[in-house]
Coordinates of N, CA and C and ligand atoms in Angstrom, one line a residue:
X1 N -7.0 10.9 -7.7 CA -6.8 9.4 -7.9 C -8.2 8.7 -7.5
X2 N -8.7 7.9 -8.4 CA -9.9 7.2 -7.9 C -9.3 5.4 -7.5
X3 N -9.8 5.0 -6.6 CA -9.4 3.6 -6.4 C -10.8 2.9 -6.4
X4 N -10.7 1.7 -7.1 CA -11.8 0.9 -7.3 C -11.4 -0.6 -6.6
X5 N -11.8 -1.0 -5.4 CA -11.3 -2.2 -4.6 C -12.4 -3.2 -4.8
X6 N -12.3 -4.3 -5.3 CA -13.4 -5.7 -5.3 C -12.7 -6.4 -4.3
X7 N -13.6 -6.6 -3.4 CA -13.4 -7.3 -2.2 C -14.8 -7.8 -1.5
X8 N -14.6 -8.9 -0.8 CA -15.8 -9.4 -0.2 C -15.9 -8.9 1.2
X9 N -15.0 -8.0 1.6 CA -15.1 -7.4 2.9 C -15.1 -5.5 2.9
X10 N -15.8 -5.3 2.0 CA -15.6 -4.1 1.9 C -15.5 -3.1 3.2
X11 N -15.9 -3.5 4.0 CA -15.7 -2.6 5.6 C -14.4 -2.5 5.9
X12 N -13.7 -3.7 5.4 CA -12.2 -3.4 5.9 C -11.2 -2.4 5.4
X13 N -11.7 -2.0 3.9 CA -10.9 -1.2 3.1 C -11.6 0.2 3.7
X14 N -12.9 0.3 3.6 CA -13.6 1.6 4.1 C -13.2 2.2 5.5
X15 N -13.1 1.2 6.4 CA -12.9 1.7 7.7 C -11.5 2.4 7.6
X16 N -10.5 1.7 7.2 CA -9.1 2.0 7.2 C -8.8 3.5 6.6
X17 N -9.9 3.8 5.7 CA -9.6 5.0 4.8 C -10.5 6.2 5.7
X18 N -11.2 5.9 6.7 CA -11.8 7.1 7.3 C -10.9 7.6 8.6
X19 N -9.6 7.4 8.4 CA -8.9 8.0 9.7 C -7.8 8.6 9.3
X20 N -7.5 9.8 9.7 CA -6.1 10.6 9.8 C -5.9 10.9 8.2
X21 N -4.7 10.9 7.8 CA -4.2 11.6 6.7 C -4.9 11.1 5.4
X22 N -5.7 9.9 5.4 CA -6.0 9.4 4.4 C -7.7 9.9 4.4
X23 N -8.2 10.1 5.4 CA -9.5 10.5 5.2 C -9.7 11.8 4.9
X24 N -8.5 12.8 5.4 CA -8.4 14.2 5.0 C -8.3 13.9 3.4
X25 N -7.4 13.3 2.9 CA -7.2 13.4 1.7 C -8.7 13.0 0.8
X26 N -9.4 12.0 1.3 CA -11.0 11.6 0.7 C -11.8 12.9 0.9
X27 N -11.6 13.4 1.9 CA -12.7 14.9 2.4 C -12.2 15.7 1.4
X28 N -11.0 16.0 1.1 CA -10.5 17.1 0.2 C -10.7 16.8 -1.0
X29 N -11.3 15.6 -1.5 CA -11.2 15.2 -2.9 C -9.9 14.9 -3.6
X30 N -9.0 14.6 -2.9 CA -7.7 14.1 -3.5 C -7.9 12.7 -4.0
X31 N -8.5 12.0 -2.9 CA -8.8 10.5 -3.3 C -10.3 10.4 -3.4
X32 N -10.6 9.3 -4.1 CA -11.7 8.9 -4.3 C -12.0 7.2 -3.8
X33 N -12.7 6.8 -2.9 CA -12.6 5.4 -2.9 C -14.0 4.7 -2.8
X34 N -13.9 3.8 -3.8 CA -15.2 3.2 -4.2 C -14.9 1.4 -4.0
X35 N -16.1 0.7 -3.4 CA -15.6 -0.6 -3.1 C -16.8 -0.9 -3.8
X36 N -16.4 -2.4 -4.6 CA -17.3 -3.4 -5.2 C -17.3 -4.7 -4.4
X37 N -18.5 -5.5 -4.1 CA -18.4 -6.6 -3.6 C -18.9 -7.8 -4.7
X38 N -17.8 -8.6 -4.9 CA -18.5 -9.5 -6.3 C -19.5 -10.5 -5.5
X39 N -19.7 -10.6 -4.3 CA -20.9 -11.4 -4.0 C -22.2 -10.7 -4.5
X40 N -22.3 -9.5 -4.6 CA -23.2 -8.8 -5.3 C -23.8 -9.0 -6.6
X41 N -22.7 -9.7 -7.3 CA -22.6 -10.2 -8.7 C -22.9 -11.6 -9.0
X42 N -23.3 -12.4 -7.7 CA -23.6 -13.6 -8.0 C -24.9 -14.1 -8.7
X43 N -25.1 -15.0 -9.1 CA -26.5 -15.2 -9.8 C -27.2 -16.2 -9.2
X44 N -26.7 -17.1 -8.3 CA -27.6 -18.1 -7.6 C -28.1 -17.7 -6.3
X45 N -28.8 -18.3 -5.5 CA -29.7 -17.7 -4.5 C -28.8 -17.8 -3.1
X46 N -27.7 -18.6 -3.2 CA -26.9 -18.9 -1.9 C -25.8 -17.6 -2.2
X47 N -25.7 -17.0 -3.1 CA -25.0 -16.1 -3.3 C -23.1 -16.4 -3.3
X48 N -22.9 -17.5 -3.8 CA -21.7 -18.5 -3.8 C -20.6 -17.8 -4.6
X49 N -19.3 -17.4 -4.1 CA -18.5 -16.9 -4.7 C -17.2 -17.9 -5.1
X50 N -17.3 -18.9 -4.1 CA -16.1 -19.5 -4.3 C -16.6 -21.3 -4.5
X51 N -15.8 -22.0 -5.0 CA -16.2 -23.4 -5.1 C -14.7 -24.2 -4.8
X52 N -15.0 -25.6 -4.9 CA -13.8 -26.8 -4.2 C -12.9 -26.4 -5.6
X53 N -11.4 -27.0 -5.6 CA -10.6 -26.9 -6.6 C -10.8 -27.9 -7.6
X54 N -10.9 -27.9 -8.9 CA -10.6 -29.0 -9.8 C -9.3 -29.5 -9.6
X55 N -9.4 -31.1 -9.6 CA -8.0 -31.8 -9.4 C -7.7 -32.0 -7.9
X56 N -8.9 -31.4 -7.0 CA -8.5 -31.6 -5.6 C -7.7 -30.6 -4.9
X57 N -7.6 -31.0 -3.6 CA -6.6 -29.9 -2.8 C -7.4 -29.4 -1.7
X58 N -6.7 -28.8 -0.9 CA -7.5 -28.2 0.2 C -8.0 -26.7 -0.1
X59 N -9.1 -26.6 0.6 CA -9.9 -24.9 0.5 C -10.6 -24.7 -0.8
X60 N -10.9 -23.4 -0.9 CA -11.9 -23.0 -1.9 C -11.3 -22.1 -2.8
X61 N -11.6 -22.0 -4.2 CA -11.0 -21.1 -5.2 C -12.2 -20.2 -5.5
X62 N -11.8 -18.8 -5.7 CA -12.6 -18.0 -6.2 C -13.3 -18.1 -7.6
X63 N -14.7 -18.3 -7.8 CA -15.0 -18.3 -9.1 C -15.0 -17.1 -9.9
X64 N -14.9 -17.5 -11.3 CA -14.5 -16.4 -12.2 C -15.8 -15.5 -12.6
X65 N -16.9 -16.0 -12.4 CA -18.1 -14.9 -12.9 C -18.1 -13.8 -11.8
X66 N -18.5 -13.8 -11.0 CA -18.8 -12.7 -9.9 C -17.7 -11.9 -9.7
X67 N -16.3 -12.3 -10.1 CA -15.2 -11.4 -10.3 C -15.2 -10.5 -11.7
X68 N -15.2 -11.3 -12.7 CA -15.3 -10.7 -13.9 C -16.5 -9.6 -13.8
X69 N -17.6 -10.0 -13.7 CA -18.7 -9.1 -13.6 C -18.7 -7.9 -12.8
X70 N -18.1 -7.9 -11.5 CA -17.7 -7.2 -10.7 C -16.8 -6.1 -11.0
X71 N -15.6 -6.8 -11.7 CA -14.6 -6.2 -12.5 C -15.5 -4.9 -13.5
X72 N -16.2 -5.8 -14.6 CA -16.7 -5.2 -15.8 C -17.8 -4.0 -15.3
X73 N -18.3 -3.9 -14.3 CA -19.2 -3.3 -13.7 C -18.6 -1.8 -13.4
X74 N -17.1 -1.8 -13.2 CA -16.5 -0.6 -12.9 C -16.4 0.2 -13.9
X75 N -16.4 1.6 -13.8 CA -16.5 2.7 -14.7 C -15.0 2.6 -14.9
X76 N -14.4 2.6 -16.5 CA -13.1 2.6 -16.2 C -12.9 3.9 -17.1
X77 N -11.8 4.5 -16.3 CA -11.4 5.8 -16.8 C -10.3 5.7 -17.6
X78 N -9.7 6.5 -18.7 CA -9.0 6.5 -19.8 C -7.5 5.9 -19.1
X79 N -6.8 6.5 -18.3 CA -5.3 6.3 -17.6 C -5.9 5.4 -16.4
X80 N -5.8 4.1 -16.5 CA -6.2 3.5 -15.4 C -5.5 2.1 -15.6
X81 N -5.3 1.4 -14.4 CA -4.4 0.3 -14.1 C -4.9 -0.8 -13.3
X82 N -5.2 -2.1 -13.5 CA -5.7 -2.8 -12.7 C -4.7 -3.9 -12.1
X83 N -4.9 -4.1 -10.9 CA -3.8 -4.6 -10.0 C -4.6 -5.7 -9.2
X84 N -3.8 -6.8 -9.2 CA -4.1 -8.1 -8.2 C -3.0 -8.2 -7.1
X85 N -3.7 -8.2 -5.7 CA -2.5 -8.3 -4.8 C -2.5 -9.6 -4.3
X86 N -1.2 -10.3 -4.8 CA -1.0 -11.8 -4.4 C 0.5 -12.0 -4.0
X87 N 0.6 -13.2 -3.3 CA 2.1 -13.4 -2.9 C 2.8 -13.7 -4.2
X88 N 2.4 -14.1 -5.3 CA 3.1 -14.3 -6.6 C 3.4 -13.2 -7.3
X89 N 2.8 -11.9 -7.0 CA 3.3 -10.8 -7.8 C 4.6 -10.1 -7.7
X90 N 4.8 -9.0 -8.6 CA 5.9 -8.1 -8.3 C 5.9 -7.4 -7.3
X91 N 7.0 -7.6 -6.1 CA 7.2 -6.8 -5.1 C 7.0 -5.2 -5.0
X92 N 6.3 -4.6 -4.1 CA 6.1 -3.5 -4.3 C 7.3 -2.5 -3.8
X93 N 7.7 -1.5 -4.5 CA 8.9 -0.8 -4.0 C 8.5 0.7 -4.2
X94 N 9.1 1.9 -3.7 CA 8.9 2.6 -3.9 C 8.7 3.2 -5.3
X95 N 9.6 3.0 -6.2 CA 9.6 3.3 -7.5 C 8.2 2.9 -8.1
X96 N 7.6 1.6 -7.9 CA 6.4 1.2 -8.2 C 5.2 2.1 -7.6
X97 N 5.5 2.4 -6.5 CA 4.6 3.4 -5.9 C 4.4 4.9 -6.9
X98 N 5.7 5.4 -6.9 CA 5.7 6.5 -7.8 C 5.0 6.2 -9.3
X99 N 5.2 5.3 -9.9 CA 4.6 4.8 -11.0 C 3.0 4.9 -11.1
X100 N 2.6 4.3 -10.1 CA 1.3 4.0 -9.7 C 0.5 5.2 -9.5
X101 N 1.1 6.1 -8.9 CA 0.7 7.2 -8.7 C 0.2 8.5 -10.0
X102 N 0.9 8.1 -11.2 CA 0.6 8.5 -12.3 C -0.8 8.2 -12.8
X103 N -1.2 7.3 -12.3 CA -2.6 7.0 -13.1 C -3.7 7.9 -12.3
X104 N -4.9 8.1 -13.2 CA -6.2 8.4 -12.6 C -7.0 7.6 -11.6
X105 N -6.7 6.2 -12.3 CA -7.6 5.3 -11.4 C -7.0 4.1 -11.3
X106 N -7.0 3.1 -10.0 CA -6.3 2.1 -9.7 C -7.4 1.1 -9.1
X107 N -7.8 -0.1 -10.2 CA -8.5 -0.9 -9.9 C -7.9 -2.0 -9.0
X108 N -8.3 -2.6 -8.1 CA -7.8 -3.6 -7.4 C -8.5 -5.0 -6.8
X109 N -8.0 -6.2 -7.1 CA -8.7 -7.5 -6.5 C -8.0 -8.0 -5.7
X110 N -8.9 -8.0 -4.6 CA -8.5 -8.7 -3.2 C -9.0 -10.1 -3.0
X111 N -7.9 -10.9 -3.1 CA -8.2 -12.4 -3.1 C -8.6 -13.0 -1.5
X112 N -9.0 -14.4 -1.7 CA -9.3 -14.8 -0.3 C -9.2 -16.3 -0.5
X113 N -9.3 -17.1 0.7 CA -9.3 -18.5 0.4 C -8.1 -18.8 0.1
X114 N -8.2 -19.9 -0.9 CA -6.8 -20.2 -1.7 C -6.4 -19.6 -2.8
X115 N -7.4 -18.5 -3.4 CA -7.1 -17.7 -4.4 C -7.8 -17.6 -5.4
X116 N -7.2 -17.3 -6.5 CA -8.3 -17.0 -7.9 C -8.5 -18.0 -8.6
X117 N -9.4 -18.4 -9.2 CA -9.5 -19.0 -10.6 C -8.7 -18.5 -11.5
X118 N -7.9 -19.2 -12.2 CA -6.8 -18.7 -13.3 C -7.4 -17.8 -14.1
X119 N -8.6 -18.4 -14.6 CA -9.4 -17.5 -15.8 C -9.6 -16.1 -15.4
X120 N -9.7 -15.6 -14.2 CA -9.9 -14.4 -13.8 C -8.7 -13.6 -14.3
X121 N -7.5 -14.2 -14.2 CA -6.0 -13.5 -14.8 C -6.2 -13.5 -16.0
X122 N -6.7 -14.4 -16.8 CA -6.6 -14.7 -18.3 C -7.7 -13.5 -18.9
X123 N -8.7 -13.2 -18.2 CA -9.7 -12.4 -18.7 C -9.4 -10.8 -18.4
X124 N -9.0 -10.8 -17.1 CA -8.8 -9.4 -16.8 C -7.3 -8.8 -17.1
X125 N -6.3 -9.7 -16.9 CA -5.0 -9.3 -17.2 C -4.5 -8.2 -16.3
X126 N -4.5 -8.5 -14.8 CA -4.3 -7.4 -14.1 C -2.6 -7.5 -13.9
X127 N -2.2 -6.1 -13.3 CA -0.6 -6.1 -13.2 C -0.9 -7.0 -11.6
X128 N 0.3 -8.1 -11.4 CA 0.0 -8.7 -10.2 C 1.1 -8.1 -9.1
X129 N 0.9 -7.7 -8.0 CA 1.9 -7.0 -7.0 C 1.7 -7.7 -5.6
X130 N 2.9 -7.9 -5.0 CA 3.1 -8.5 -3.8 C 3.8 -7.5 -2.8
X131 N 3.3 -7.7 -1.7 CA 3.9 -6.8 -0.3 C 5.1 -7.5 0.1
X132 N 5.5 -8.5 -0.3 CA 6.6 -9.3 0.4 C 6.4 -10.9 0.3
X133 N 7.6 -11.5 0.6 CA 7.5 -13.0 0.6 C 6.8 -13.5 1.9
X134 N 5.7 -13.0 2.2 CA 4.5 -13.8 3.3 C 3.2 -13.8 2.8
X135 N 2.6 -14.8 3.4 CA 1.2 -14.9 3.2 C 0.3 -14.5 4.0
X136 N -1.0 -14.1 3.3 CA -1.9 -13.5 4.4 C -3.3 -14.0 4.1
X137 N -4.2 -13.6 4.9 CA -5.5 -14.6 4.9 C -6.3 -13.8 3.5
X138 N -5.8 -12.5 3.1 CA -6.7 -11.7 2.3 C -5.7 -10.6 1.5
X139 N -6.3 -10.1 0.4 CA -5.4 -9.3 -0.2 C -6.0 -7.9 0.1
X140 N -6.7 -7.7 1.3 CA -7.3 -6.2 1.5 C -6.1 -5.5 2.3
X141 N -5.4 -6.2 3.2 CA -4.3 -5.2 3.7 C -3.0 -4.7 2.6
X142 N -3.1 -5.6 1.8 CA -1.9 -5.1 0.6 C -2.6 -4.0 -0.1
X143 N -3.9 -4.2 -0.5 CA -4.8 -3.3 -1.2 C -4.5 -1.9 -0.5
X144 N -4.7 -1.7 0.9 CA -4.7 -0.7 1.8 C -3.4 -0.2 1.8
X145 N -2.4 -1.1 1.8 CA -1.0 -0.2 1.6 C -0.7 0.3 0.2
X146 N -1.4 -0.1 -0.9 CA -1.2 0.4 -2.0 C -1.9 2.0 -2.1
X147 N -3.0 1.7 -1.5 CA -4.0 2.9 -1.3 C -3.1 4.1 -0.7
X148 N -2.6 3.4 0.7 CA -2.0 4.5 1.6 C -0.8 5.0 0.9
X149 N 0.4 4.0 0.4 CA 1.4 4.6 -0.1 C 1.4 5.6 -1.4
X150 N 0.4 5.2 -2.4 CA 0.0 6.0 -3.5 C -0.4 7.2 -3.1
X151 N -1.4 7.5 -2.0 CA -2.4 8.7 -1.7 C -1.1 9.6 -1.2
X152 N -0.2 9.1 -0.4 CA 0.8 10.3 0.1 C 1.6 10.8 -0.9
X153 N 1.6 10.3 -2.4 CA 2.5 10.7 -3.2 C 1.6 12.1 -3.9
X154 N 0.2 11.9 -3.7 CA -0.9 12.7 -4.5 C -0.6 14.3 -4.0
X155 N -0.6 15.3 -4.7 CA -0.3 16.8 -4.5 C -1.7 17.0 -3.5
X156 N -1.7 17.6 -2.3 CA -2.5 18.0 -1.5 C -3.1 16.9 -0.3
X157 N -2.4 15.9 -0.3 CA -2.6 14.9 0.7 C -1.6 15.1 1.8
X158 N -0.4 15.4 1.9 CA 0.4 15.7 2.9 C 0.5 17.0 3.1
X159 N 0.7 17.6 4.2 CA 1.0 19.0 4.4 C 2.3 19.4 3.9
X160 N 2.9 20.7 3.8 CA 4.3 20.9 3.5 C 5.3 20.3 4.7
X161 N 4.6 20.2 5.8 CA 5.7 19.6 7.0 C 5.7 18.2 6.7
X162 N 4.6 17.4 6.3 CA 5.0 15.9 6.3 C 5.5 15.6 5.0
X163 N 5.8 16.6 4.0 CA 6.2 16.2 2.8 C 7.0 15.1 2.2
X164 N 6.4 14.3 1.3 CA 7.0 13.1 0.8 C 8.5 13.1 0.4
X165 N 8.8 14.1 0.1 CA 10.3 14.9 -0.5 C 11.4 14.2 0.6
X166 N 11.0 14.5 1.9 CA 12.0 14.1 2.8 C 12.2 12.6 3.0
X167 N 11.0 11.9 2.5 CA 11.3 10.6 3.1 C 12.2 9.7 2.7
X168 N 12.6 8.7 3.8 CA 13.4 7.6 3.5 C 13.1 6.9 2.1
X169 N 13.7 6.6 1.3 CA 13.5 5.8 0.1 C 13.4 7.2 -1.3
X170 N 13.0 8.2 -0.6 CA 13.0 9.4 -1.9 C 14.6 9.3 -2.2
X171 N 15.6 9.1 -1.6 CA 16.9 9.2 -1.9 C 17.5 7.7 -1.6
X172 N 16.9 6.9 -1.2 CA 17.5 5.4 -1.0 C 18.2 5.3 0.2
X173 N 18.1 6.3 0.9 CA 18.7 6.1 2.2 C 17.6 5.9 3.5
X174 N 17.9 5.4 4.4 CA 17.1 5.1 5.8 C 17.3 6.6 6.6
X175 N 15.9 6.7 7.5 CA 16.1 7.8 8.2 C 17.1 7.9 9.2
X176 N 17.4 9.4 9.6 CA 18.1 9.5 10.8 C 17.3 9.2 12.0
X177 N 18.1 9.1 13.0 CA 17.1 8.9 14.4 C 16.7 10.4 14.7
X178 N 15.6 10.4 15.5 CA 14.8 11.7 15.8 C 14.6 11.8 17.2
X179 N 14.4 13.0 17.8 CA 14.3 13.1 19.0 C 13.3 14.2 19.5
X180 N 12.4 14.1 20.4 CA 11.8 15.2 20.8 C 12.0 15.7 22.4
X181 N 11.0 16.3 23.0 CA 11.1 16.9 24.6 C 10.9 15.3 25.4
X182 N 11.4 15.2 26.4 CA 12.4 16.0 27.1 C 13.8 15.7 26.7
X183 N 14.7 16.5 27.1 CA 16.1 16.5 26.8 C 16.8 15.3 27.1
X184 N 16.4 14.9 28.3 CA 16.6 13.7 28.8 C 15.6 12.6 29.5
X185 N 15.5 11.6 28.9 CA 14.6 10.4 29.5 C 15.2 9.4 30.1
X186 N 15.2 8.9 31.2 CA 15.8 7.7 32.0 C 17.3 7.5 31.6
X187 N 17.8 8.7 31.6 CA 19.3 8.8 31.5 C 19.7 8.8 30.2
X188 N 18.8 8.8 29.5 CA 19.3 8.8 27.8 C 19.2 10.3 27.4
X189 N 20.1 11.0 26.9 CA 20.2 12.6 26.4 C 20.0 12.4 24.9
X190 N 19.6 13.4 24.6 CA 19.5 14.0 22.9 C 20.8 14.4 22.9
X191 N 21.3 13.9 21.3 CA 22.7 14.1 21.1 C 22.9 15.8 21.0
X192 N 24.0 16.2 21.6 CA 24.1 17.7 21.8 C 24.3 18.3 20.5
X193 N 24.4 17.6 19.7 CA 24.6 18.7 18.2 C 23.3 18.8 17.6
X194 N 21.9 18.4 18.3 CA 21.0 19.0 18.1 C 20.3 19.8 18.4
X195 N 21.2 20.2 19.9 CA 20.7 21.3 20.6 C 21.5 22.9 20.4
X196 N 22.4 22.6 19.4 CA 23.3 23.6 19.4 C 22.9 24.9 18.3
X197 N 22.0 24.6 17.4 CA 21.3 25.2 16.4 C 22.1 25.7 15.2
X198 N 23.1 24.8 15.1 CA 24.2 24.8 14.2 C 23.6 24.0 12.9
X199 N 22.7 24.4 11.9 CA 22.1 23.8 10.7 C 23.2 22.8 10.1
X200 N 24.1 23.3 9.8 CA 25.3 22.6 8.8 C 25.4 21.8 9.6
X201 N 25.9 21.7 10.8 CA 26.5 20.6 11.5 C 25.5 19.6 11.8
X202 N 24.1 19.9 12.1 CA 23.0 19.1 12.2 C 23.0 18.3 11.0
X203 N 22.9 18.9 9.7 CA 22.8 18.3 8.4 C 23.9 17.3 8.5
X204 N 25.0 17.6 8.6 CA 26.1 16.3 8.3 C 26.0 15.1 9.3
X205 N 25.6 15.5 10.7 CA 25.4 14.6 11.6 C 24.2 13.7 11.2
X206 N 23.1 14.2 10.6 CA 21.8 13.5 10.2 C 22.4 12.7 8.9
X207 N 23.0 13.2 8.2 CA 23.6 12.2 6.9 C 24.3 11.2 7.3
X208 N 25.5 11.5 8.3 CA 26.1 10.3 8.5 C 25.4 9.3 9.3
X209 N 24.6 9.7 10.0 CA 23.7 8.6 10.7 C 22.8 8.1 9.7
X210 N 22.2 8.6 8.6 CA 21.4 8.0 7.7 C 22.2 6.8 6.9
X211 N 23.9 7.1 7.0 CA 24.8 6.3 5.9 C 24.9 5.2 6.8
X212 N 25.1 5.4 8.1 CA 25.7 4.5 9.0 C 24.6 3.3 9.2
X213 N 23.3 3.9 9.3 CA 22.0 2.7 9.6 C 21.9 2.1 8.0
X214 N 22.2 2.6 7.3 CA 21.6 2.0 5.9 C 22.9 0.8 5.9
X215 N 24.4 1.2 5.7 CA 25.0 0.3 5.8 C 24.9 -0.8 6.8
X216 N 24.5 -0.7 8.0 CA 24.4 -1.6 9.0 C 22.9 -2.6 8.9
X217 N 21.8 -2.1 8.5 CA 20.7 -2.5 8.1 C 20.3 -3.0 6.9
X218 N 20.7 -2.3 6.1 CA 20.1 -2.6 4.8 C 21.2 -2.2 3.5
X219 N 22.5 -3.0 3.8 CA 23.4 -2.6 2.8 C 23.0 -2.6 1.4
X220 N 22.0 -3.6 1.2 CA 21.4 -3.8 -0.2 C 21.2 -2.3 -1.1
X221 N 20.7 -1.3 -0.1 CA 20.0 -0.2 -0.6 C 21.2 0.6 -1.0
X222 N 22.4 0.4 -0.8 CA 23.8 1.2 -1.1 C 24.4 1.3 -2.3
X223 N 23.9 0.4 -3.1 CA 24.2 -0.1 -4.7 C 23.6 1.0 -5.3
Ligands
4H6_1 C1 -4.3 -13.9 -4.3 C2 -4.0 -15.1 -4.3 C3 -0.9 -10.9 -1.0 C4 -4.5 -13.2 -3.0 C5 -4.0 -16.1 -3.2 C6 -2.3 -11.8 -0.8 C7 -0.2 -12.3 0.5 C8 0.1 -11.2 -0.3 C9 -4.4 -14.2 -2.0 C10 -4.2 -15.3 -1.9 C11 -2.2 -12.6 0.2 C12 1.2 -10.2 -0.4 C13 -5.1 -16.7 -0.1 C14 -2.9 -17.2 -0.9 C15 -4.7 -17.0 1.1 C16 -2.7 -18.0 0.3 C17 -4.4 -13.4 -0.5 N1 -1.0 -12.8 0.9 N2 -3.9 -16.2 -0.9 N3 2.5 -10.6 0.1 N4 -3.2 -13.5 0.4 O1 1.0 -9.3 -0.9 O2 -4.2 -18.1 0.9

């Protein structure tokens, strides 16, 4: 999977991908990350990427030319998709993550300030995706969430032990509570059932905890 991220702050994206499991995936060649800075495509001497909105109003709007030229500079593979991260997008869900993991290339546009000149959407026609109903200062965090969530679906990113098969959402239920050593901490004991080695009982306990938790916290997921 190749990710191309159009961002005014490439270090934000590169830094996150340099740690832990994502770094391992990049080093193993499962994931390839490329950043493109629209500022490098500006044509004026001040390297201007934004300007005031026509019609008035607060803030600055990202100009079309640097973004469209940066986008067109990215080598497009046959099986690619282009995404814009914005509060107006389709909410990101595990199903959408699974769909995205089928592509060979994901190109992402990260907005800032008051957002994009509408002609960037008209010309590039990206799929617009949102992390949820809240506003961020920029699209880099959502882009990183897409990179992270998609990468862990790819063969060779997670080990057998971390396998994405067992995830919450793989089957639409929340996770069961987990415990490690010690057996007692500040008077709180690990449930007895987890200590007796009876795996049938353990599985039943965990499944009922998952149901209980989902019913209490996310009844919407049970349908
Ligand atoms: C595109 C358009 C995504 C991107 C506007 C991005 C939240 C999400 C952005 C903006 C984002 C999300 C710039 C509008 C800052 C508000 C970047 N915020 N904004 N929910 N911000 O996925 O002002």
